[in-house]
XYZ file of C-alpha atoms in Angstrom:
182
model
C -77.246 -98.358 74.315
C -78.053 -94.555 74.661
C -77.513 -93.289 77.579
C -80.252 -92.578 79.795
C -81.216 -88.326 80.245
C -79.885 -87.084 83.233
C -82.662 -85.273 85.081
C -82.119 -82.751 88.410
C -79.918 -79.998 89.064
C -78.119 -78.957 85.580
C -74.773 -80.160 85.683
C -73.305 -76.338 85.314
C -74.975 -72.974 85.495
C -73.630 -69.679 84.129
C -73.801 -66.156 84.739
C -75.723 -65.440 81.539
C -78.329 -68.058 82.323
C -78.923 -66.566 85.771
C -78.603 -62.883 84.246
C -81.685 -63.963 81.417
C -83.705 -65.228 84.002
C -83.703 -62.289 86.367
C -84.098 -59.960 83.327
C -87.327 -62.202 82.566
C -88.529 -61.783 85.662
C -87.794 -58.005 86.224
C -89.835 -57.289 83.016
C -92.729 -60.126 84.315
C -93.136 -58.707 88.070
C -90.818 -56.017 88.037
C -87.620 -55.778 90.432
C -88.847 -55.211 93.894
C -91.487 -58.110 93.359
C -88.511 -60.513 92.489
C -86.523 -62.556 95.063
C -82.796 -64.229 94.275
C -85.271 -67.166 94.918
C -87.266 -66.480 91.887
C -84.513 -66.079 89.622
C -82.551 -69.439 90.615
C -86.004 -71.200 90.406
C -86.509 -69.737 87.219
C -82.773 -70.475 85.950
C -83.018 -73.861 87.524
C -80.111 -73.753 89.967
C -79.875 -74.003 93.614
C -80.003 -70.534 95.248
C -75.546 -70.974 96.600
C -75.322 -71.010 92.763
C -76.617 -67.512 92.539
C -74.001 -66.475 95.050
C -71.218 -67.906 92.839
C -71.668 -65.351 90.145
C -73.629 -62.449 92.142
C -72.605 -61.002 95.611
C -76.712 -59.248 95.411
C -79.808 -59.377 93.097
C -78.737 -56.207 91.682
C -74.979 -57.451 90.571
C -77.050 -59.059 88.193
C -77.005 -56.011 86.034
C -73.871 -54.556 86.652
C -71.628 -57.465 86.313
C -70.586 -56.711 82.777
C -69.867 -53.047 83.413
C -67.898 -53.964 86.835
C -65.751 -56.989 84.443
C -64.926 -53.860 82.293
C -64.235 -51.399 84.921
C -61.899 -54.043 86.477
C -59.643 -54.126 83.876
C -59.875 -50.286 82.802
C -58.417 -49.820 87.020
C -56.093 -52.859 86.817
C -54.659 -50.810 83.581
C -54.954 -47.635 85.427
C -52.158 -49.397 88.366
C -50.730 -50.194 85.827
C -49.352 -46.872 84.633
C -51.449 -46.665 81.455
C -52.746 -43.416 80.447
C -56.053 -42.726 82.311
C -58.449 -42.034 79.087
C -56.617 -44.912 77.701
C -57.600 -47.137 80.531
C -61.103 -45.462 80.896
C -61.772 -46.044 76.985
C -61.573 -49.922 77.413
C -64.639 -50.247 79.325
C -66.269 -49.155 76.428
C -64.403 -52.287 74.398
C -65.678 -55.019 75.968
C -68.786 -54.301 77.141
C -71.652 -55.421 75.036
C -75.413 -54.945 75.194
C -76.641 -56.918 78.349
C -78.598 -56.932 81.716
C -77.378 -53.471 82.236
C -78.302 -52.175 78.680
C -81.701 -54.375 78.852
C -82.499 -52.860 82.274
C -81.688 -49.087 81.281
C -83.694 -49.153 77.781
C -86.632 -50.975 80.182
C -86.193 -48.855 83.591
C -90.098 -47.827 83.623
C -91.075 -51.636 83.134
C -88.600 -52.903 85.492
C -89.768 -50.703 87.865
C -85.767 -50.394 88.772
C -85.276 -46.868 87.823
C -84.487 -45.860 91.504
C -82.517 -48.839 91.707
C -80.273 -47.793 88.472
C -79.996 -44.442 89.935
C -78.308 -45.548 93.306
C -76.253 -48.648 91.822
C -74.734 -45.614 89.297
C -73.764 -43.256 91.798
C -71.852 -46.158 93.520
C -70.029 -47.208 90.686
C -69.250 -43.598 89.441
C -67.684 -42.706 92.784
C -65.835 -45.975 92.999
C -63.994 -45.125 89.385
C -64.067 -41.576 90.748
C -61.510 -42.828 93.702
C -59.318 -45.091 91.380
C -58.663 -42.283 89.134
C -58.145 -39.128 91.596
C -55.940 -41.758 93.341
C -53.834 -42.040 90.337
C -53.944 -38.331 89.526
C -53.064 -37.997 93.149
C -49.829 -39.967 92.747
C -48.946 -38.184 90.038
C -48.557 -34.849 91.776
C -52.001 -33.193 90.412
C -53.914 -31.183 93.529
C -56.049 -33.315 95.752
C -59.143 -30.870 94.891
C -57.775 -30.745 90.986
C -57.596 -34.520 90.970
C -60.953 -35.048 92.498
C -63.055 -33.000 90.231
C -61.070 -33.956 86.906
C -61.779 -37.874 88.083
C -65.273 -36.880 89.204
C -65.865 -35.317 85.725
C -64.391 -38.521 84.132
C -66.269 -41.529 85.790
C -69.385 -39.400 85.036
C -68.455 -39.443 81.512
C -67.857 -43.045 81.413
C -71.441 -43.735 83.150
C -73.041 -41.118 81.342
C -71.972 -43.109 77.782
C -73.122 -46.094 78.910
C -76.618 -44.419 79.601
C -76.489 -43.122 76.233
C -75.304 -46.103 74.437
C -78.023 -48.425 76.285
C -80.956 -46.147 74.811
C -79.584 -46.458 71.174
C -78.283 -49.737 71.498
C -80.478 -50.757 68.202
C -79.847 -48.389 65.825
C -76.795 -46.152 67.481
C -72.835 -46.152 67.468
C -70.952 -48.736 69.428
C -70.090 -47.630 73.078
C -66.230 -47.224 72.265
C -67.032 -44.361 70.141
C -70.012 -42.868 72.222
C -67.046 -43.348 75.204
C -64.373 -41.591 73.333
C -66.726 -38.732 72.782
C -67.891 -38.385 76.138
C -64.171 -38.587 77.661
C -62.991 -36.435 75.243
C -65.618 -33.955 76.251
C -64.309 -33.759 79.699
């Protein structure tokens, strides 16, 4: 006897399923017109499942990047070389919802949201790098300026890479070039 197929809510939801549903909706109806409820309906999960993975709608786009930054920051705190720690961000990031949003910002009507979130993440990264430089005895102003330039290089590399994901170089190469410019 074969078991009856289960109906109802899926046994497990994933970040990727939610991200895919969100990106589809952002492309179809725009970012502002898409609610968390719309995303969870499309993904076939409950609203609370969404918040198990993401704190806010915009986090759907940034989760992969945020994970890579967390890994890089952990290396900073463990004493790794600053540029080496920042370079790890480019090694694990794959074309995902963020790259899709960057390349389709106008279609998703999300350019302003991306700019705001980019600035927040750049500043957070700058704070970690500046604190590291300051702990090493670098004067505070120099630490802030150098950290600002390095964190801006990280985000600029992601934007440059996302615009060319189909035909361009891997992110780790673009990021290495951007960091070398600083």
